Short mmCIF file of C-alpha atoms in Angstrom, two decimals:
data_model
loop_
_atom_site.label_atom_id
_atom_site.label_comp_id
_atom_site.label_asym_id
_atom_site.label_seq_id
_atom_site.Cartn_x
_atom_site.Cartn_y
_atom_site.Cartn_z
CA MET A 10 27.70 -25.67 -16.88
CA ASN A 11 25.31 -28.35 -17.90
CA ARG A 12 22.31 -26.46 -19.80
CA ASN A 13 19.61 -28.86 -18.58
CA GLY A 14 20.91 -28.32 -14.84
CA ILE A 15 20.00 -24.93 -14.83
CA LEU A 16 16.63 -23.94 -12.89
CA TRP A 17 14.49 -22.02 -15.46
CA LEU A 18 10.89 -20.90 -15.24
CA ALA A 19 8.63 -21.33 -18.45
CA ALA A 20 8.50 -17.87 -19.72
CA ALA A 21 4.76 -15.95 -19.83
CA ALA A 22 4.03 -14.78 -23.28
CA VAL A 23 3.16 -11.25 -22.39
CA ALA A 24 3.53 -9.03 -25.88
CA VAL A 25 3.27 -5.29 -26.45
CA ILE A 26 0.74 -4.56 -28.85
CA ALA A 27 -0.68 -1.19 -30.61
CA ILE A 28 -3.83 -1.23 -33.22
CA VAL A 29 -5.39 0.59 -36.03
CA ILE A 30 -7.35 -0.20 -39.04
CA VAL A 31 -5.43 -2.10 -41.58
CA ILE A 32 -6.67 -1.44 -45.00
CA GLY A 33 -5.60 -3.46 -48.04
CA LEU A 34 -3.60 -6.36 -46.44
CA ARG A 35 -3.15 -9.05 -49.11
CA SER A 36 -3.77 -12.75 -48.61
CA PRO A 37 -1.04 -15.19 -49.65
CA GLU A 38 -1.88 -17.45 -52.39
CA GLN A 39 -1.02 -20.41 -49.96
CA THR A 40 -3.85 -22.38 -48.81
CA GLY A 41 -4.76 -22.81 -45.03
CA ARG A 42 -5.64 -19.26 -44.91
CA THR A 43 -9.00 -18.18 -44.19
CA ALA A 44 -11.20 -14.86 -43.47
CA SER A 45 -13.42 -14.61 -40.76
CA PRO A 46 -15.04 -11.60 -38.74
CA SER A 47 -12.74 -9.13 -37.01
CA PRO A 48 -13.44 -6.14 -35.12
CA SER A 49 -12.91 -2.71 -36.96
CA LEU A 50 -10.98 -1.01 -34.21
CA THR A 51 -12.54 2.61 -34.75
CA ALA A 52 -12.96 5.16 -32.17
CA SER A 53 -16.82 4.91 -32.79
CA ALA A 54 -16.85 1.72 -31.11
CA ARG A 55 -18.76 -0.34 -33.70
CA ALA A 56 -16.64 -3.30 -33.05
CA THR A 57 -18.14 -5.90 -31.52
CA ALA A 58 -16.20 -8.99 -30.85
CA THR A 59 -13.87 -11.20 -33.04
CA ALA A 60 -14.74 -14.61 -34.28
CA SER A 61 -12.76 -16.35 -31.25
CA ALA A 62 -15.55 -14.41 -28.95
CA SER A 63 -19.24 -13.98 -29.34
CA GLY A 64 -21.00 -10.72 -28.56
CA THR A 65 -19.85 -7.77 -27.02
CA SER A 66 -17.85 -7.72 -24.25
CA SER A 67 -19.27 -5.45 -21.25
CA THR A 68 -17.70 -3.26 -18.58
CA PRO A 69 -16.46 -5.26 -15.63
CA ALA A 70 -18.23 -3.93 -12.76
CA THR A 71 -15.00 -3.64 -10.49
CA ALA A 72 -13.82 -1.00 -13.16
CA SER A 73 -14.62 2.81 -13.09
CA THR A 74 -14.82 5.17 -15.74
CA ALA A 75 -11.96 7.44 -16.67
CA PRO A 76 -12.45 10.95 -15.79
CA GLY A 77 -12.26 13.40 -18.84
CA GLY A 78 -9.01 15.39 -19.19
CA ALA A 79 -6.99 17.39 -21.97
CA ILE A 80 -4.13 14.34 -22.05
CA TYR A 81 -6.39 11.76 -22.88
CA ASP A 82 -6.33 10.60 -26.75
CA ASP A 83 -8.69 8.64 -28.29
CA GLY A 84 -6.80 7.90 -31.19
CA PHE A 85 -5.15 5.64 -28.51
CA GLY A 86 -6.39 3.03 -26.00
CA PHE A 87 -5.51 0.18 -24.06
CA ILE A 88 -5.37 -3.53 -24.23
CA VAL A 89 -6.95 -5.13 -20.88
CA PHE A 90 -6.53 -8.75 -19.69
CA GLU A 91 -10.17 -9.49 -18.26
CA GLN A 92 -10.60 -11.93 -15.37
CA GLN A 93 -11.78 -14.70 -17.48
CA ALA A 94 -8.36 -16.15 -18.74
CA GLY A 95 -7.35 -15.76 -22.30
CA LYS A 96 -9.50 -12.61 -23.11
CA ALA A 97 -8.58 -9.50 -23.72
CA SER A 98 -10.89 -6.50 -24.73
CA PHE A 99 -10.31 -2.94 -26.06
CA ARG A 100 -11.05 0.72 -24.51
CA ARG A 101 -10.19 3.93 -25.22
CA GLU A 102 -8.01 6.16 -23.41
CA SER A 103 -10.91 8.34 -21.74
CA SER A 104 -13.26 5.56 -21.09
CA ASN A 105 -13.16 1.96 -19.88
CA ALA A 106 -16.32 1.27 -21.86
CA ARG A 107 -15.27 -2.05 -23.69
CA LEU A 108 -15.21 -2.02 -27.85
CA SER A 109 -14.28 -5.30 -28.81
CA SER A 110 -12.60 -8.36 -27.17
CA PHE A 111 -10.79 -11.50 -28.44
CA ASP A 112 -9.04 -15.15 -26.97
CA GLN A 113 -5.80 -15.26 -27.36
CA GLN A 114 -2.64 -17.17 -26.22
CA GLY A 115 0.10 -14.45 -26.94
CA PHE A 116 0.32 -11.86 -29.33
CA ALA A 117 2.39 -9.11 -30.82
CA VAL A 118 2.07 -5.50 -32.62
CA SER A 119 3.63 -4.44 -35.89
CA PRO A 120 6.42 -1.55 -35.42
CA ASP A 121 3.90 1.16 -37.19
CA GLY A 122 1.30 0.16 -35.04
CA PHE A 123 -0.71 -1.17 -37.77
CA SER A 124 -1.58 -4.76 -37.04
CA ILE A 125 -1.75 -7.24 -34.64
CA ALA A 126 -0.73 -11.03 -34.83
CA TYR A 127 -2.09 -13.87 -32.28
CA TRP A 128 -2.45 -17.04 -31.40
CA THR A 129 -5.84 -18.12 -30.62
CA PRO A 130 -6.12 -20.75 -27.31
CA GLY A 131 -7.15 -23.64 -29.18
CA SER A 132 -9.50 -26.82 -27.41
CA GLY A 133 -9.91 -30.07 -27.84
CA PRO A 134 -10.31 -31.06 -31.68
CA SER A 135 -9.31 -27.43 -32.79
CA PRO A 136 -5.52 -26.55 -33.27
CA GLN A 137 -4.16 -22.98 -32.51
CA GLN A 138 -3.83 -20.89 -35.53
CA LEU A 139 -1.78 -17.59 -35.85
CA ARG A 140 -3.92 -14.95 -37.15
CA ILE A 141 -3.69 -11.15 -37.89
CA ILE A 142 -6.39 -8.60 -36.98
CA GLY A 143 -6.76 -6.07 -39.72
CA GLY A 144 -9.92 -3.69 -41.02
CA ALA A 145 -13.09 -5.52 -41.38
CA SER A 146 -11.56 -9.05 -41.82
CA GLU A 147 -9.38 -11.63 -39.84
CA LEU A 148 -6.65 -13.32 -41.93
CA THR A 149 -5.63 -17.04 -40.84
CA LEU A 150 -1.88 -17.39 -41.41
CA ILE A 151 -0.89 -20.94 -39.86
CA THR A 152 -2.87 -23.87 -38.79
CA LEU A 153 -1.10 -26.12 -36.16
CA ALA A 154 -0.73 -29.75 -36.44
CA SER A 155 -1.99 -32.17 -33.85
CA GLY A 156 0.70 -32.27 -31.17
CA GLN A 157 2.09 -28.81 -31.88
CA ARG A 158 2.00 -25.74 -29.55
CA ALA A 159 1.96 -22.13 -29.98
CA GLY A 160 5.25 -20.02 -29.13
CA GLY A 161 6.07 -17.04 -29.49
CA ILE A 162 5.45 -14.17 -32.34
CA ALA A 163 7.63 -11.20 -33.22
CA TRP A 164 7.24 -8.84 -36.29
CA SER A 165 9.79 -7.96 -38.86
CA SER A 166 11.03 -4.17 -39.02
CA ASP A 167 8.90 -2.99 -41.93
CA GLY A 168 5.47 -5.02 -40.58
CA ALA A 169 5.85 -7.07 -43.89
CA ALA A 170 6.52 -10.31 -42.35
CA ILE A 171 6.30 -12.29 -38.85
CA ALA A 172 8.89 -14.51 -37.18
CA TYR A 173 7.05 -17.07 -35.21
CA SER A 174 8.06 -20.55 -33.07
CA THR A 175 6.29 -23.49 -32.49
CA ASP A 176 6.95 -26.35 -29.91
CA SER A 177 5.84 -29.99 -29.68
CA GLY A 178 6.99 -32.59 -27.40
CA GLY A 179 7.97 -32.53 -23.88
CA SER A 180 7.17 -29.20 -21.63
CA ILE A 181 9.96 -26.46 -21.05
CA GLY A 182 12.80 -28.40 -19.58
CA GLY A 183 12.12 -31.49 -20.41
CA ALA A 184 14.79 -33.67 -22.89
CA ALA A 185 12.17 -35.00 -25.41
CA ASN A 186 10.77 -31.81 -27.29
CA SER A 187 11.03 -30.08 -29.93
CA SER A 188 10.86 -25.82 -30.93
CA THR A 189 11.30 -24.47 -34.45
CA LEU A 190 11.72 -20.92 -35.45
CA ASN A 191 10.14 -20.22 -38.67
CA ILE A 192 9.49 -17.11 -40.88
CA TYR A 193 5.83 -15.87 -42.63
CA GLU A 194 6.06 -12.94 -45.34
CA LEU A 195 2.81 -11.27 -45.69
CA ALA A 196 3.23 -10.20 -49.50
CA ALA A 197 1.71 -13.04 -51.87
CA ASN A 198 5.32 -14.15 -53.11
CA GLY A 199 6.59 -14.41 -50.21
CA ARG A 200 7.54 -17.37 -47.70
CA HIS A 201 4.62 -18.61 -46.14
CA GLY A 202 5.78 -20.88 -43.04
CA THR A 203 9.46 -21.33 -43.23
CA THR A 204 11.45 -23.31 -40.66
CA ILE A 205 14.99 -21.71 -40.08
CA ALA A 206 16.26 -22.82 -37.21
CA THR A 207 15.31 -26.37 -35.32
CA GLU A 208 15.82 -27.73 -31.49
CA THR A 209 15.45 -30.80 -30.40
CA ASN A 210 15.72 -32.76 -27.58
CA THR A 211 17.57 -30.24 -25.44
CA GLY A 212 15.00 -28.69 -23.12
CA TRP A 213 15.35 -25.28 -24.94
CA PHE A 214 12.35 -23.59 -26.84
CA TYR A 215 12.44 -20.73 -29.01
CA ARG A 216 11.07 -17.32 -28.75
CA PRO A 217 11.43 -14.92 -31.42
CA ILE A 218 12.49 -11.65 -30.51
CA ALA A 219 12.87 -9.20 -33.74
CA TRP A 220 13.57 -9.40 -37.24
CA ASP A 221 15.56 -6.72 -39.07
CA ARG A 222 14.74 -7.23 -42.87
CA SER A 223 16.72 -4.52 -43.73
CA ALA A 224 19.97 -6.39 -42.27
CA ASN A 225 18.06 -9.56 -42.93
CA ILE A 226 18.81 -10.96 -39.37
CA VAL A 227 16.26 -12.82 -37.48
CA ALA A 228 16.88 -12.98 -33.27
CA ALA A 229 15.38 -15.43 -31.34
CA GLY A 230 15.79 -16.62 -27.62
CA LEU A 231 16.18 -19.88 -26.39
CA THR A 232 14.59 -20.50 -23.21
CA GLY A 233 13.94 -23.31 -20.47
CA GLU A 234 13.29 -23.61 -16.62
CA GLY A 235 13.60 -20.68 -14.76
CA GLY A 236 12.36 -18.29 -17.56
CA GLY A 237 15.95 -17.12 -18.29
CA MET A 238 17.32 -16.60 -21.65
CA GLY A 239 20.04 -19.47 -22.16
CA PHE A 240 21.18 -18.97 -25.46
CA TYR A 241 20.74 -15.52 -28.14
CA VAL A 242 20.61 -17.17 -31.55
CA THR A 243 20.65 -14.90 -34.81
CA VAL A 244 19.94 -16.18 -38.03
CA ARG A 245 20.98 -14.48 -41.18
CA ILE A 246 18.93 -15.48 -44.04
CA ASP A 247 21.33 -15.26 -47.25
CA PRO A 248 20.06 -13.98 -50.67
CA ASP A 249 20.14 -17.77 -51.97
CA ASN A 250 17.51 -18.35 -49.12
CA SER A 251 20.26 -20.27 -47.23
CA PHE A 252 20.01 -19.70 -43.49
CA ASN A 253 23.16 -18.98 -41.20
CA VAL A 254 22.25 -19.73 -37.87
CA GLN A 255 24.88 -18.31 -34.56
CA ARG A 256 24.35 -18.98 -31.08
CA THR A 257 25.53 -17.08 -28.00
CA ASP A 258 25.80 -18.95 -24.10
CA THR A 259 24.00 -16.11 -22.02
CA LYS A 260 24.27 -18.01 -18.90
CA SER A 261 27.78 -17.63 -18.06
CA SER A 262 26.85 -15.13 -15.01
CA GLY A 263 24.00 -16.01 -12.42
CA LEU A 264 20.49 -16.85 -14.23
CA GLY A 265 21.07 -14.19 -16.50
CA VAL A 266 18.66 -12.20 -18.70
CA LEU A 267 14.61 -13.08 -17.91
CA MET A 268 13.30 -14.10 -21.39
CA GLN A 269 10.02 -11.89 -20.71
CA SER A 270 12.00 -9.07 -20.15
CA VAL A 271 13.55 -9.33 -23.75
CA ARG A 272 11.93 -6.43 -26.06
CA ALA A 273 13.76 -5.02 -29.12
CA SER A 274 13.37 -1.27 -30.41
CA SER A 275 10.87 -0.31 -32.75
CA ASP A 276 13.64 -0.46 -35.78
CA ALA A 277 14.90 -3.62 -34.95
CA LYS A 278 18.66 -2.37 -34.46
CA PHE A 279 18.81 -3.07 -30.71
CA VAL A 280 17.50 -5.74 -28.30
CA LEU A 281 17.31 -4.84 -24.20
CA GLY A 282 16.55 -7.49 -21.01
CA VAL A 283 16.82 -7.40 -17.74
CA ASP A 284 19.06 -9.45 -15.57
CA PHE A 285 17.13 -11.82 -13.39
CA GLY A 286 19.55 -11.28 -10.16
CA SER A 287 21.26 -8.05 -10.24
CA SER A 288 17.90 -6.34 -11.96
CA ASP A 289 21.00 -4.75 -14.65
CA ILE A 290 19.29 -3.59 -17.83
CA ARG A 291 21.40 -5.20 -20.51
CA TRP A 292 20.96 -3.87 -24.17
CA TRP A 293 22.91 -4.65 -27.36
CA PRO A 294 22.81 -4.72 -31.28
CA LEU A 295 20.36 -6.97 -32.46
CA ALA A 296 23.44 -9.02 -34.47
CA ASP A 297 25.86 -8.97 -31.47
CA TYR A 298 24.71 -9.99 -28.19
CA ALA A 299 28.67 -9.66 -27.10
CA ALA A 300 28.73 -6.13 -27.52
CA GLY A 301 26.19 -5.64 -24.79
CA LYS A 302 26.13 -2.92 -22.39
CA THR A 303 24.45 -2.72 -18.96
CA GLN A 304 22.95 -0.17 -16.71
CA SER A 305 23.50 -1.15 -13.17
CA GLY A 306 20.03 -2.22 -10.88
CA ALA A 307 18.06 0.31 -12.98
CA GLY A 308 15.42 -2.38 -14.31
CA LYS A 309 14.04 -3.47 -10.67
CA ARG A 310 10.63 -1.84 -11.81
CA GLY A 311 10.66 -2.51 -15.53
CA ALA A 312 12.79 -1.46 -18.21
CA LEU A 313 11.09 -0.76 -22.22
CA TRP A 314 11.74 0.92 -25.24
CA ARG A 315 10.26 4.19 -26.20
CA PRO A 316 8.48 3.49 -29.66
CA GLY A 317 10.02 5.56 -32.37
CA THR A 318 13.02 6.03 -30.62
CA HIS A 319 16.43 4.33 -28.98
CA GLU A 320 15.27 5.74 -25.88
CA ILE A 321 14.54 2.79 -22.65
CA GLY A 322 12.52 3.93 -20.27
CA PHE A 323 13.10 2.59 -16.49
CA MET A 324 12.17 3.94 -13.41
CA SER A 325 14.55 5.26 -10.36
CA GLY A 326 13.26 6.38 -7.07
CA GLU A 327 10.32 8.89 -7.92
CA GLN A 328 11.60 9.54 -11.62
CA LEU A 329 10.68 7.97 -14.65
CA TRP A 330 14.29 7.96 -16.67
CA LEU A 331 14.10 7.55 -20.56
CA GLY A 332 17.91 6.80 -21.74
CA ASP A 333 19.41 6.84 -25.11
CA VAL A 334 21.31 4.05 -25.93
CA ASP A 335 23.17 6.09 -29.01
CA LYS A 336 24.38 8.92 -26.46
CA ALA A 337 25.33 6.16 -23.79
CA GLY A 338 28.60 6.65 -22.58
CA ALA A 339 31.38 5.30 -19.90
CA LEU A 340 28.85 5.78 -16.99
CA GLY A 341 25.82 4.68 -18.83
CA LEU A 342 22.66 5.84 -20.05
CA CYS A 343 22.52 9.53 -20.64
CA CYS A 344 19.44 10.21 -19.39
CA THR A 345 16.22 12.82 -19.20
CA ALA A 346 13.78 12.48 -16.44
CA VAL A 347 9.87 13.00 -15.49
CA SER A 348 9.64 13.63 -11.85
CA GLY A 349 6.89 13.11 -9.29
CA VAL A 350 5.52 9.46 -9.56
CA PRO A 351 5.11 7.14 -6.81
CA ALA A 352 8.45 5.40 -5.78
CA THR A 353 6.39 1.75 -5.70
CA SER A 354 5.11 2.46 -9.18
CA SER A 355 6.35 0.64 -12.34
CA LEU A 356 6.51 1.63 -16.14
CA ARG A 357 3.56 -0.35 -17.49
CA THR A 358 3.78 0.82 -21.28
CA PHE A 359 4.56 3.61 -23.71
CA ARG A 360 1.27 5.12 -25.71
CA ALA A 361 1.81 3.68 -29.35
CA ASP A 362 3.31 6.53 -30.75
CA GLY A 363 6.01 7.19 -27.73
CA SER A 364 3.95 10.35 -26.60
CA ALA A 365 3.07 9.44 -23.56
CA ALA A 366 4.25 7.23 -20.76
CA LEU A 367 1.80 4.90 -18.36
CA ILE A 368 2.55 3.95 -15.05
CA ALA A 369 0.95 1.41 -12.99
CA VAL A 370 0.83 2.96 -9.14
CA GLY A 371 -1.80 0.09 -7.69
CA SER A 372 -2.46 -3.48 -7.72
CA THR A 373 -0.58 -5.83 -10.66
CA GLY A 374 -3.08 -8.49 -10.39
CA SER A 375 -5.19 -8.55 -13.27
CA ALA A 376 -8.71 -9.11 -11.32
CA GLU A 377 -8.00 -6.33 -9.13
CA LEU A 378 -8.22 -2.47 -9.57
CA ALA A 379 -5.10 -0.42 -10.23
CA ASP A 380 -4.32 2.92 -10.00
CA PHE A 381 -2.31 4.21 -13.57
CA THR A 382 -0.99 7.38 -14.27
CA LEU A 383 -0.43 8.71 -18.02
CA ILE A 384 2.18 11.10 -18.67
CA ARG A 385 2.80 13.02 -21.81
CA LEU A 386 6.02 13.05 -22.72
CA GLY A 387 7.59 15.76 -25.00
CA GLY A 388 11.05 16.58 -26.25
CA ASP A 389 12.08 17.82 -22.98
CA PRO A 390 10.16 15.50 -20.19
CA LYS A 391 11.26 17.91 -17.74
CA ALA A 392 9.13 20.37 -19.05
CA THR A 393 5.85 18.29 -18.81
CA SER A 394 6.47 16.12 -15.93
CA GLY A 395 3.44 17.81 -14.42
CA ASP A 396 0.93 16.93 -17.53
CA ARG A 397 -0.40 14.08 -16.51
CA VAL A 398 -3.81 12.16 -15.21
CA THR A 399 -4.77 9.11 -12.99
CA PHE A 400 -7.29 6.59 -13.62
CA LYS A 401 -8.59 3.21 -12.13
CA GLU A 402 -8.42 0.04 -14.18
CA LEU A 403 -8.01 -3.85 -13.79
CA GLY A 404 -4.32 -4.70 -13.33
CA GLY A 405 -4.49 -6.38 -16.35
CA LEU A 406 -4.14 -3.33 -18.21
CA ALA A 407 -1.55 -4.53 -20.55
CA THR A 408 -0.38 -2.17 -23.19
CA SER A 409 -1.43 1.03 -25.51
CA VAL A 410 -3.14 0.43 -28.47
CA ARG A 411 -4.01 2.39 -31.92
CA PHE A 412 -7.20 3.11 -33.04
CA ARG A 413 -6.36 5.50 -36.14
#
C-alpha cells in the first residue's frame, strides 16, 4: 500500500501530565537556555502564572466549586484546558479555584510526576521553545529555528532526559516535509539536542512515545493524514553513541492504531494504542511491536496505563476494568473491575500516583461543563467501588497533577 495514499488526519497533541515542585534541577552547560519566572505549584496556591501568561488566571464563571469529601487529596489536582486556545490552568482536587496558568502547544510529564516539559505556542517573530517547569524557575531547553515547528514530547523512564520531535516544510501528509526525532539529557554533560532519526519528503512525521534509558531504546510513531501510526520506530542508542533505527509497518490492517491513543507505561516497558476501526486495545513490549496482543473492542471509551503499574484501564458497560498485561493469557487481559459507572462515561485520567481514577460522565467539550467522578482505587478495586465523589468542571479537564 502506498504510504501517502492512506487517509490520515493530524494527531492532536494531548499529553498526560502530573506536576510537583522540582528542586535542584541542574542547567546544562549549553548556551541557549534561560531561566524565567514559573509557578511554584504548592497546595498553598502561591503561584500566579508562568512567564508566558500575565496575571493570575481567575476561575471561569461556568465552573462550580467541587464539594468537600474524604476522597479528595489536595496533594494532587488537575490541569484544565481553558476556553482561550492554548491556555491551561492548575486546580486542586477539592476546589476549582485556579492556582496558575501557562500557554502551551503540547506537554508531557516525567514518569515520577516531578517535572513538566512543554512547547510554547510561539507567535510572529517569537519562535517556539521547549521548556521545563520546576520549582521557582523555568528552564528553556530548545529554541526552534525559523521554519521549524514543535512536534511531540516524551520523557525518559528515569526522568533524566527527553525525546522530542520537530517538523518543517509542508503540512502533515504533504510530501515536501522534514521531521526529526531528537534527545535531550538534562545532565550538564549530557547530549543537548541530538538528532537520532530523520524523515524527509515522505509525508510522515515523528511523534515520540517513550525512552527506556535502562535498555537505551527510544520509541516513536510516524504519523500522517488520518491520525494513524503508519510506522512504529525504535532507535537503539549504542555505547559508541551510534543509533540503530528499526521501523515496523503498522498499516497492514485497516487504518491501524490511532496515534493520539498511543501511551507508554510509567517504566517505558510497554506501549498501548487503540485501533481506529475496531477499537481493539493493542499493547506490546517497547522494543517489539510485532509481539503485541489485543483486547477486542475494549478501547471504545478510552484506554490508559495506571501510573506505576502494568495495568491498562478501560471501560466496558457500567464498569471500569483494570487489566494487568503481565497476567494476560489466551483469553486476554486478566481484570478486576470497579462497578457502578454510567454506561456512557469515559476514562479521563488516573490520579498521578495511580490511587484513584477520574471518569468523565458528561460533555467532553472543553468550553462546556461536565460531570466527573473521582473513584479511589485500592489493592482490590471491587472492595472500594463505592468510594467516590462527583463534581463539575469544564470538559477540558485533561489530567491529574501533583503538588507535593
